[in-house]
Amino acid sequence: MKVFKKIVDLQNELFLVRKEGKEIGLVPTMGALHEGHASLIKRSVKENGATVVSIFLNPTQFNDKGDLERYPRTLEADCKLCEACGAQYVFAPSVEEMYPTPDTRHFEFPPQSTVMEGAKRPGHFNGVCQVVSRLFYIVKPNRAYFGEKDWQQIAVVKRLVNYIGYDKLVHIVECPIVRDEDGLAKSSRNTLLTPEERAIAPNIYKALKASVDYAKDHTVKETHDKVVADINAIDGLDVEYFEIVDGNTLLDVNNWDDSDYVVGCITVYCGHTPIRLIDHIKYKDPETK
């Protein structure tokens, strides 16, 4: 496996890869890799002739600089995981390499980029679009792999590829959430949890999962209120938002019959630091009918 820090060196290598007729998969990450990332890398390796894993802690998508400073940095361990999963290349640029000048581009794709995370973290999705578009320009992948844990992000990235004219060039591959045995969604932020916080964090998914049966004979509002109440009843957990939305538009639904694709999206503060955890649950999914 080769590790590149310079854009030109990676591009020269990928020119040779394309010359051999191989397709390229890209797995964009911010590092602190775990089994969820490993599942993306392995799928890319299986589906492409070459896989590039980008490891770049993108500062432009953090509206909270303290959150950026706390984010775990584990490049050496990340590279070992990438190699073990079969990736051929890691791209680990510096901030100066990715942004030699300030990126002044502004991306907004309402409603997908303006609700939930977009409303709570101003500028976050603009930063995501800045870095993802840069990576697409640099790597020019045939496929790009994103985990469904960052479910809203996928919706925004799909809008982005249409906007920049890459919709026919790169296929966005959505990969299922990987969870620990107790249900907690794998996340780089989990490493920041204390043992006590880690012990209570699975109650988020427990409440979401239980709400699927509850929703069968209760209204959207009743289901929403129960999830929030059940999670907030746990000392150390505090729901920032829980929205039950149309899976395509990300706009709120008021009745279960409003859409054939209904998803509950949640963000919860865990502990006293606190650590911000996201998750979601599907109430109605046309693909499972």
Short mmCIF file of C-alpha atoms in Angstrom, two decimals:
data_model
loop_
_atom_site.label_atom_id
_atom_site.label_comp_id
_atom_site.label_asym_id
_atom_site.label_seq_id
_atom_site.Cartn_x
_atom_site.Cartn_y
_atom_site.Cartn_z
CA MET A 1 0.00 0.00 0.00
CA LYS A 2 1.23 3.48 -0.87
CA VAL A 3 0.63 6.63 1.18
CA PHE A 4 0.49 9.96 -0.65
CA LYS A 5 0.57 13.42 0.89
CA LYS A 6 0.82 15.44 -2.33
CA ILE A 7 -2.01 15.79 -4.85
CA VAL A 8 0.26 15.63 -7.90
CA ASP A 9 1.90 12.38 -6.73
CA LEU A 10 -1.48 10.70 -6.21
CA GLN A 11 -2.77 11.92 -9.55
CA ASN A 12 0.31 10.64 -11.38
CA GLU A 13 -0.20 7.22 -9.79
CA LEU A 14 -3.91 7.14 -10.64
CA PHE A 15 -3.11 8.07 -14.26
CA LEU A 16 -1.21 4.78 -14.51
CA VAL A 17 -4.07 2.92 -12.81
CA ARG A 18 -6.56 4.20 -15.39
CA LYS A 19 -4.13 3.39 -18.18
CA GLU A 20 -4.38 -0.24 -17.06
CA GLY A 21 -8.17 -0.02 -17.47
CA LYS A 22 -8.91 -0.25 -13.74
CA GLU A 23 -11.83 1.47 -12.04
CA ILE A 24 -11.17 3.51 -8.91
CA GLY A 25 -13.09 3.55 -5.65
CA LEU A 26 -12.81 6.39 -3.13
CA VAL A 27 -13.54 6.12 0.59
CA PRO A 28 -13.50 9.66 2.06
CA THR A 29 -12.74 9.72 5.81
CA MET A 30 -11.56 12.08 8.52
CA GLY A 31 -9.45 9.39 10.16
CA ALA A 32 -9.84 7.60 13.49
CA LEU A 33 -10.96 4.62 11.44
CA HIS A 34 -13.07 1.76 12.86
CA GLU A 35 -15.01 -1.28 11.68
CA GLY A 36 -17.56 0.93 9.95
CA HIS A 37 -14.85 2.44 7.76
CA ALA A 38 -13.37 -1.03 7.25
CA SER A 39 -16.67 -2.22 5.77
CA LEU A 40 -16.58 0.66 3.25
CA ILE A 41 -12.97 -0.06 2.30
CA LYS A 42 -13.58 -3.79 1.85
CA ARG A 43 -16.58 -3.13 -0.35
CA SER A 44 -14.59 -0.72 -2.50
CA VAL A 45 -11.74 -3.22 -2.82
CA LYS A 46 -14.25 -5.85 -3.93
CA GLU A 47 -15.91 -3.60 -6.52
CA ASN A 48 -12.93 -1.71 -7.98
CA GLY A 49 -9.49 -2.36 -9.41
CA ALA A 50 -7.96 0.21 -7.04
CA THR A 51 -9.14 1.85 -3.82
CA VAL A 52 -8.09 5.24 -2.46
CA VAL A 53 -8.84 6.01 1.21
CA SER A 54 -8.58 9.70 1.97
CA ILE A 55 -7.67 10.57 5.56
CA PHE A 56 -8.15 14.28 6.04
CA LEU A 57 -9.55 16.07 9.08
CA ASN A 58 -11.36 18.81 7.20
CA PRO A 59 -11.42 22.06 9.20
CA THR A 60 -14.02 23.79 7.02
CA GLN A 61 -16.85 21.51 8.16
CA PHE A 62 -16.37 22.24 11.88
CA ASN A 63 -18.38 25.20 13.15
CA ASP A 64 -17.14 24.36 16.67
CA LYS A 65 -13.34 24.70 16.80
CA GLY A 66 -13.29 22.88 20.13
CA ASP A 67 -14.90 19.90 18.43
CA LEU A 68 -12.16 20.00 15.78
CA GLU A 69 -9.43 20.06 18.42
CA ARG A 70 -10.95 17.11 20.30
CA TYR A 71 -11.39 14.96 17.20
CA PRO A 72 -9.12 11.87 17.45
CA ARG A 73 -6.05 11.69 15.20
CA THR A 74 -4.63 8.19 14.62
CA LEU A 75 -2.94 8.21 11.19
CA GLU A 76 -0.51 5.35 11.83
CA ALA A 77 -3.24 3.00 13.06
CA ASP A 78 -5.52 4.18 10.24
CA CYS A 79 -2.96 3.23 7.60
CA LYS A 80 -2.58 -0.23 9.12
CA LEU A 81 -6.35 -0.75 8.97
CA CYS A 82 -6.46 0.41 5.34
CA GLU A 83 -3.70 -1.99 4.37
CA ALA A 84 -5.35 -4.88 6.23
CA CYS A 85 -8.58 -4.20 4.31
CA GLY A 86 -6.78 -4.35 0.96
CA ALA A 87 -6.68 -0.66 0.02
CA GLN A 88 -3.94 0.17 -2.46
CA TYR A 89 -3.64 3.87 -1.62
CA VAL A 90 -4.03 6.28 1.28
CA PHE A 91 -4.25 10.00 0.57
CA ALA A 92 -3.35 11.96 3.72
CA PRO A 93 -2.76 15.58 2.73
CA SER A 94 -2.07 18.55 4.96
CA VAL A 95 -4.58 21.39 5.26
CA GLU A 96 -2.23 23.55 3.18
CA GLU A 97 -2.15 20.91 0.43
CA MET A 98 -5.94 20.66 0.25
CA TYR A 99 -6.54 24.39 0.64
CA PRO A 100 -3.53 26.33 -0.71
CA THR A 101 -5.84 29.34 -0.64
CA PRO A 102 -9.06 29.77 1.37
CA ASP A 103 -12.00 27.95 -0.22
CA THR A 104 -14.60 30.67 -0.75
CA ARG A 105 -17.08 28.48 -2.64
CA HIS A 106 -20.53 28.35 -1.09
CA PHE A 107 -22.77 25.32 -1.46
CA GLU A 108 -26.39 25.21 -0.32
CA PHE A 109 -28.87 22.51 -1.27
CA PRO A 110 -32.15 23.13 0.54
CA PRO A 111 -33.95 21.46 2.10
CA GLN A 112 -31.39 18.63 2.46
CA SER A 113 -28.56 20.91 3.63
CA THR A 114 -30.62 23.32 5.73
CA VAL A 115 -32.59 21.08 8.12
CA MET A 116 -31.41 19.07 11.15
CA GLU A 117 -27.57 19.06 11.06
CA GLY A 118 -27.66 21.95 8.63
CA ALA A 119 -29.70 24.05 11.05
CA LYS A 120 -27.78 23.02 14.17
CA ARG A 121 -24.28 23.29 12.65
CA PRO A 122 -24.20 26.36 10.37
CA GLY A 123 -21.60 25.96 7.62
CA HIS A 124 -21.09 22.25 8.26
CA PHE A 125 -22.46 20.95 4.98
CA ASN A 126 -20.80 23.75 3.04
CA GLY A 127 -17.49 22.45 4.40
CA VAL A 128 -18.47 18.86 3.56
CA CYS A 129 -19.24 19.89 -0.01
CA GLN A 130 -15.99 21.82 -0.29
CA VAL A 131 -13.83 18.85 0.69
CA VAL A 132 -15.86 16.17 -1.13
CA SER A 133 -15.84 18.17 -4.37
CA ARG A 134 -12.08 18.68 -4.00
CA LEU A 135 -11.57 14.95 -3.49
CA PHE A 136 -13.72 14.15 -6.53
CA TYR A 137 -11.69 16.58 -8.66
CA ILE A 138 -8.40 15.10 -7.40
CA VAL A 139 -9.20 11.37 -7.47
CA LYS A 140 -11.89 11.27 -10.19
CA PRO A 141 -13.33 8.04 -8.75
CA ASN A 142 -15.80 5.76 -10.49
CA ARG A 143 -17.45 5.06 -7.14
CA ALA A 144 -17.41 6.83 -3.77
CA TYR A 145 -18.42 5.05 -0.58
CA PHE A 146 -20.30 6.67 2.30
CA GLY A 147 -21.70 5.12 5.48
CA GLU A 148 -25.41 5.47 6.24
CA LYS A 149 -24.67 6.61 9.79
CA ASP A 150 -24.08 10.04 8.27
CA TRP A 151 -27.39 9.64 6.51
CA GLN A 152 -28.16 13.31 5.89
CA GLN A 153 -24.67 13.81 4.50
CA ILE A 154 -25.37 11.26 1.76
CA ALA A 155 -28.47 13.20 0.70
CA VAL A 156 -26.39 16.39 0.49
CA VAL A 157 -23.56 14.69 -1.43
CA LYS A 158 -26.06 13.38 -3.99
CA ARG A 159 -27.24 16.94 -4.57
CA LEU A 160 -23.61 18.04 -4.83
CA VAL A 161 -22.64 15.57 -7.58
CA ASN A 162 -25.60 16.73 -9.65
CA TYR A 163 -24.64 20.37 -9.12
CA ILE A 164 -20.99 19.94 -10.16
CA GLY A 165 -21.91 17.71 -13.09
CA TYR A 166 -20.36 14.53 -11.69
CA ASP A 167 -23.62 12.55 -11.52
CA LYS A 168 -22.66 10.56 -14.65
CA LEU A 169 -19.00 10.19 -13.58
CA VAL A 170 -19.15 8.97 -9.98
CA HIS A 171 -21.64 6.59 -8.39
CA ILE A 172 -22.43 7.29 -4.73
CA VAL A 173 -22.51 3.94 -2.91
CA GLU A 174 -24.47 3.90 0.35
CA CYS A 175 -23.26 1.35 2.91
CA PRO A 176 -25.23 0.13 5.96
CA ILE A 177 -24.46 1.27 9.49
CA VAL A 178 -22.07 -0.98 11.40
CA ARG A 179 -23.02 -1.31 15.06
CA ASP A 180 -21.43 -2.72 18.17
CA GLU A 181 -23.15 -5.74 19.71
CA ASP A 182 -25.07 -3.45 22.07
CA GLY A 183 -26.42 -1.43 19.13
CA LEU A 184 -24.29 1.71 19.34
CA ALA A 185 -23.45 2.94 15.84
CA LYS A 186 -19.72 2.81 15.15
CA SER A 187 -18.28 6.32 15.20
CA SER A 188 -14.86 7.90 15.55
CA ARG A 189 -16.35 10.00 18.34
CA ASN A 190 -17.04 6.87 20.41
CA THR A 191 -13.35 6.80 21.37
CA LEU A 192 -13.91 10.09 23.22
CA LEU A 193 -16.54 8.54 25.52
CA THR A 194 -15.60 7.66 29.09
CA PRO A 195 -16.46 4.10 30.22
CA GLU A 196 -19.52 5.49 32.01
CA GLU A 197 -20.66 7.39 28.91
CA ARG A 198 -20.02 4.40 26.69
CA ALA A 199 -22.26 2.33 28.97
CA ILE A 200 -25.27 4.62 28.54
CA ALA A 201 -24.81 5.52 24.85
CA PRO A 202 -26.52 2.32 23.52
CA ASN A 203 -29.80 3.59 24.98
CA ILE A 204 -30.05 5.86 21.93
CA TYR A 205 -30.46 2.99 19.49
CA LYS A 206 -32.47 1.00 22.03
CA ALA A 207 -35.10 3.76 22.09
CA LEU A 208 -35.05 4.14 18.30
CA LYS A 209 -35.44 0.41 17.70
CA ALA A 210 -38.29 0.10 20.22
CA SER A 211 -40.08 3.00 18.55
CA VAL A 212 -40.53 1.05 15.30
CA ASP A 213 -43.07 -1.26 16.95
CA TYR A 214 -44.52 1.62 18.96
CA ALA A 215 -45.12 3.57 15.74
CA LYS A 216 -47.37 0.84 14.34
CA ASP A 217 -50.28 1.99 16.50
CA HIS A 218 -49.27 5.52 17.48
CA THR A 219 -49.07 8.84 15.64
CA VAL A 220 -45.88 10.48 14.38
CA LYS A 221 -46.01 13.01 17.21
CA GLU A 222 -46.59 10.33 19.86
CA THR A 223 -43.66 8.33 18.50
CA HIS A 224 -41.44 11.41 18.43
CA ASP A 225 -42.31 12.37 22.00
CA LYS A 226 -41.75 8.85 23.32
CA VAL A 227 -38.28 8.55 21.79
CA VAL A 228 -37.25 11.92 23.22
CA ALA A 229 -38.70 11.11 26.64
CA ASP A 230 -37.11 7.65 26.81
CA ILE A 231 -33.65 8.95 25.95
CA ASN A 232 -33.82 12.05 28.13
CA ALA A 233 -34.88 9.84 31.04
CA ILE A 234 -31.35 8.37 31.04
CA ASP A 235 -29.00 10.43 33.20
CA GLY A 236 -26.21 11.72 30.97
CA LEU A 237 -28.17 11.73 27.70
CA ASP A 238 -29.76 14.87 26.26
CA VAL A 239 -31.56 14.92 22.90
CA GLU A 240 -30.56 17.90 20.77
CA TYR A 241 -33.14 17.04 18.11
CA PHE A 242 -35.21 14.13 16.86
CA GLU A 243 -36.93 14.63 13.52
CA ILE A 244 -39.19 12.18 11.68
CA VAL A 245 -38.82 13.08 8.02
CA ASP A 246 -39.41 12.09 4.42
CA GLY A 247 -36.42 10.01 3.38
CA ASN A 248 -35.91 11.95 0.16
CA THR A 249 -36.72 15.57 0.95
CA LEU A 250 -35.74 15.41 4.66
CA LEU A 251 -38.80 17.52 5.45
CA ASP A 252 -40.96 16.68 8.48
CA VAL A 253 -43.87 14.28 8.06
CA ASN A 254 -47.00 14.77 10.16
CA ASN A 255 -48.68 11.45 9.37
CA TRP A 256 -47.29 8.02 8.50
CA ASP A 257 -49.20 8.11 5.20
CA ASP A 258 -47.45 11.31 4.09
CA SER A 259 -44.61 9.31 2.53
CA ASP A 260 -43.61 5.74 1.69
CA TYR A 261 -40.08 6.50 2.94
CA VAL A 262 -39.96 7.72 6.55
CA VAL A 263 -36.83 8.08 8.66
CA GLY A 264 -36.22 9.20 12.23
CA CYS A 265 -32.99 11.19 12.62
CA ILE A 266 -31.52 11.96 16.02
CA THR A 267 -28.62 13.76 17.65
CA VAL A 268 -27.90 13.22 21.33
CA TYR A 269 -25.37 14.80 23.68
CA CYS A 270 -23.73 12.12 25.81
CA GLY A 271 -21.91 12.83 29.06
CA HIS A 272 -20.70 16.03 30.63
CA THR A 273 -18.09 17.04 28.00
CA PRO A 274 -20.42 16.39 26.06
CA ILE A 275 -19.91 14.12 23.03
CA ARG A 276 -22.35 14.59 20.16
CA LEU A 277 -23.70 11.30 18.74
CA ILE A 278 -25.94 10.85 15.70
CA ASP A 279 -28.09 7.93 14.57
CA HIS A 280 -31.25 7.18 12.61
CA ILE A 281 -33.96 4.57 12.17
CA LYS A 282 -36.15 3.75 9.17
CA TYR A 283 -39.89 3.54 9.84
CA LYS A 284 -40.90 3.01 6.21
CA ASP A 285 -38.52 2.00 3.43
CA PRO A 286 -39.78 1.34 -0.11
CA GLU A 287 -36.74 -0.85 -0.80
CA THR A 288 -37.76 -3.40 1.85
CA LYS A 289 -41.32 -3.88 0.59
#
